[in-house]
Amino acid sequence: MEKNKNAVCTTALIVINVGVFFILSLIGMTEDSMFMLDHGAMFVPYIVSGHEYYRLFTSLFLHFGISHLLNNMVMLGALGWNLELETGRIKFLIIYFVSGLGGNLLSLYLDIKANEMVVSAGASGAVFGLMGALLCVVLKNHGRVGRLTNRGLLFMVALSLYFGLTSSGVDNAAHIGGLVCGFIAAAVLYRRPRVVSRHSEF
C-alpha cells in the first residue's frame, strides 16, 4: 500500500500549538506562570487536590514564550513528518498523546515525591515521544528508514537529553517519560511493511 505523502496530523498539531500561543499572547503574557496556570498549565495541587486532570492534556498545547514554542515546533515538524508517514495518522496521534500524557504523569509523580510546586507546560514530552518512536521504527527496519539511521537518532536523543539536563527550568522528567512511552507505544503499534515479490511465468 502506498503511503500518504502528506503529514496532515503533524501540520495540524503545529497549527493548533501556534494558534493557542497567538491567542494567549493577545490577552496576556505567556511567560507569566500565573497567567499560564489560569489557562491550563500543570500544577500539582490543582491536579491532585483539585482533581483538574484535564491539565495533563491542556498543558501539552501551552508554551512559555516564543523560544519555547519555536524549539518544540521545529522538532515536532521534523520528527512528526517522518513518523507520521511511516506509521499512519491514527497510530501517530496515539503515540504523540500517549507520550505527552506519559511524560506529564512522570513529571507529576516526581514533583509529588520531591514536594515541588512547579507550574509546567509544553509539548516537549510528546516531541521526545516521537523521537523514541522513530528510534523504535528505525530499529525494526534494521537500522534505517529513509535518511534516518539508528546511530543518528541515538545521537539526537543523547544530545537532546544532555541539553535538557544541563539547562535550568527544563522538565527533564517529561522528556524522559515521553521518550520511553513513545518507544514502547511504537513497539506495540508499529509493524514493518511487508515486501511482496511477484513474478510472471510464460
C-alpha positions as CSV (number, residue, x, y, z in Angstrom):
1,M,0.0,0.0,0.0
2,E,1.4,3.4,-0.9
3,K,2.0,5.8,1.9
4,N,0.2,9.1,2.1
5,K,2.9,11.8,1.4
6,N,1.1,14.5,3.5
7,A,1.7,14.6,7.2
8,V,-1.7,16.1,8.0
9,C,-1.7,15.4,11.7
10,T,1.8,16.9,12.2
11,T,0.8,20.0,10.4
12,A,-2.5,20.3,12.3
13,L,-0.7,19.9,15.7
14,I,1.7,22.7,14.7
15,V,-1.1,25.0,13.6
16,I,-3.0,24.3,16.9
17,N,0.0,25.0,19.1
18,V,0.9,28.2,17.2
19,G,-2.8,29.3,17.3
20,V,-3.1,28.7,21.0
21,F,0.1,30.6,21.6
22,F,-1.0,33.5,19.4
23,I,-4.4,33.8,21.2
24,L,-2.8,33.7,24.6
25,S,-0.2,36.3,23.6
26,L,-3.0,38.7,22.6
27,I,-4.7,38.5,26.1
28,G,-1.7,38.1,28.4
29,M,2.0,37.2,29.0
30,T,2.8,33.6,28.1
31,E,6.0,33.8,30.2
32,D,3.9,34.6,33.3
33,S,3.4,31.4,35.4
34,M,0.1,32.6,37.0
35,F,-1.3,33.5,33.6
36,M,-0.4,30.1,32.2
37,L,-1.8,28.4,35.3
38,D,-5.1,30.2,34.7
39,H,-5.2,28.8,31.1
40,G,-4.4,25.1,31.7
41,A,-0.8,24.6,32.7
42,M,0.2,21.7,35.1
43,F,0.4,22.3,38.9
44,V,0.4,19.6,41.5
45,P,-2.1,21.0,43.9
46,Y,-4.6,21.8,41.2
47,I,-4.4,18.2,39.7
48,V,-4.1,16.2,42.9
49,S,-6.2,18.2,45.3
50,G,-8.4,20.0,42.8
51,H,-8.8,16.9,40.6
52,E,-8.3,19.1,37.5
53,Y,-6.9,16.2,35.5
54,Y,-7.6,17.9,32.2
55,R,-4.4,19.9,32.8
56,L,-2.3,16.8,31.9
57,F,-3.7,17.3,28.4
58,T,-4.2,21.0,28.0
59,S,-0.6,21.7,29.2
60,L,0.6,19.9,26.0
61,F,-0.6,22.9,24.0
62,L,0.9,25.7,26.1
63,H,4.4,27.3,25.8
64,F,6.3,29.7,27.9
65,G,7.4,32.3,25.4
66,I,8.2,32.3,21.7
67,S,11.6,30.5,22.0
68,H,9.9,27.6,23.9
69,L,7.3,27.3,21.2
70,L,9.7,27.5,18.2
71,N,12.0,24.9,19.7
72,N,9.2,22.4,20.1
73,M,7.5,23.2,16.8
74,V,10.7,22.8,14.8
75,M,11.3,19.4,16.4
76,L,7.7,18.4,16.0
77,G,7.8,19.2,12.3
78,A,11.0,17.3,11.7
79,L,10.2,14.2,13.8
80,G,6.5,14.2,13.3
81,W,6.7,14.3,9.5
82,N,8.9,11.3,9.3
83,L,7.0,9.3,11.9
84,E,3.5,10.0,10.6
85,L,4.4,9.0,7.0
86,E,5.8,5.7,8.4
87,T,3.1,4.8,10.9
88,G,0.0,6.4,9.5
89,R,-2.1,9.1,11.1
90,I,-4.0,7.2,13.8
91,K,-1.0,5.5,15.2
92,F,1.0,8.7,15.0
93,L,-1.7,10.5,17.1
94,I,-1.8,7.7,19.6
95,I,2.0,7.8,20.0
96,Y,2.0,11.6,20.3
97,F,-0.6,11.8,23.1
98,V,0.4,8.7,24.9
99,S,4.0,10.1,25.1
100,G,2.8,13.6,26.1
101,L,0.5,12.3,28.9
102,G,3.1,9.7,30.0
103,G,5.7,12.4,30.3
104,N,3.4,14.6,32.2
105,L,2.4,11.8,34.6
106,L,6.1,11.0,35.4
107,S,6.7,14.7,35.9
108,L,3.7,14.9,38.2
109,Y,4.8,11.9,40.2
110,L,8.4,13.2,40.7
111,D,7.1,16.6,41.7
112,I,4.9,15.0,44.3
113,K,7.8,12.8,45.6
114,A,10.1,15.9,45.8
115,N,7.3,18.1,47.2
116,E,8.0,20.6,44.5
117,M,5.2,23.1,43.4
118,V,6.1,23.8,39.8
119,V,4.0,25.3,37.0
120,S,4.8,23.4,33.9
121,A,3.7,23.2,30.3
122,G,4.9,22.4,26.8
123,A,4.8,19.8,24.0
124,S,8.3,18.6,24.7
125,G,7.2,15.3,26.4
126,A,5.2,14.4,23.3
127,V,8.0,15.5,21.0
128,F,10.5,13.4,22.8
129,G,8.0,10.6,22.4
130,L,8.2,11.0,18.7
131,M,12.0,10.7,19.0
132,G,11.6,7.5,20.9
133,A,9.1,6.1,18.5
134,L,11.3,6.9,15.5
135,L,14.2,5.1,17.2
136,C,12.0,2.0,17.6
137,V,10.8,2.2,14.0
138,V,14.4,2.5,12.7
139,L,15.5,-0.5,14.8
140,K,12.6,-2.5,13.5
141,N,13.7,-1.7,9.9
142,H,17.2,-3.0,10.5
143,G,18.8,0.4,11.4
144,R,17.4,2.7,8.6
145,V,14.3,4.4,7.5
146,G,14.8,6.8,4.6
147,R,17.6,9.1,5.7
148,L,17.2,8.2,9.3
149,T,19.6,5.8,11.0
150,N,19.7,4.3,14.5
151,R,23.1,5.9,15.0
152,G,21.8,9.4,14.0
153,L,18.7,9.1,16.2
154,L,20.7,7.8,19.2
155,F,23.0,10.8,18.8
156,M,19.9,13.1,18.7
157,V,18.4,11.5,21.8
158,A,21.7,11.8,23.7
159,L,22.3,15.4,22.7
160,S,18.7,16.5,23.5
161,L,18.8,14.9,26.9
162,Y,22.2,16.4,27.6
163,F,20.9,19.9,26.8
164,G,17.9,19.4,29.0
165,L,19.9,18.1,31.9
166,T,22.4,20.9,31.7
167,S,19.8,23.7,31.4
168,S,17.7,25.3,34.1
169,G,13.9,25.4,34.0
170,V,13.6,22.3,31.9
171,D,11.1,19.5,32.7
172,N,13.5,16.6,32.2
173,A,11.1,14.1,33.7
174,A,8.6,14.9,31.0
175,H,11.3,14.4,28.4
176,I,12.4,11.1,29.7
177,G,8.9,9.8,30.3
178,G,7.8,10.9,26.9
179,L,10.8,9.2,25.3
180,V,10.2,5.9,27.0
181,C,6.4,6.0,26.3
182,G,7.0,6.8,22.7
183,F,9.4,3.9,22.2
184,I,7.0,1.5,23.9
185,A,4.0,2.8,22.0
186,A,5.8,2.3,18.7
187,A,6.9,-1.1,19.7
188,V,3.3,-2.1,20.3
189,L,1.7,-0.3,17.4
190,Y,4.2,-0.3,14.5
191,R,4.6,-3.2,12.1
192,R,7.3,-3.2,9.5
193,P,5.7,-3.1,6.0
194,R,5.9,-6.5,4.3
195,V,7.7,-6.6,1.0
196,V,5.8,-8.7,-1.5
197,S,7.5,-10.0,-4.6
198,R,5.7,-11.1,-7.8
199,H,6.9,-12.9,-10.8
200,S,5.3,-13.8,-14.1
201,E,5.6,-17.1,-15.8
202,F,5.2,-17.6,-19.6
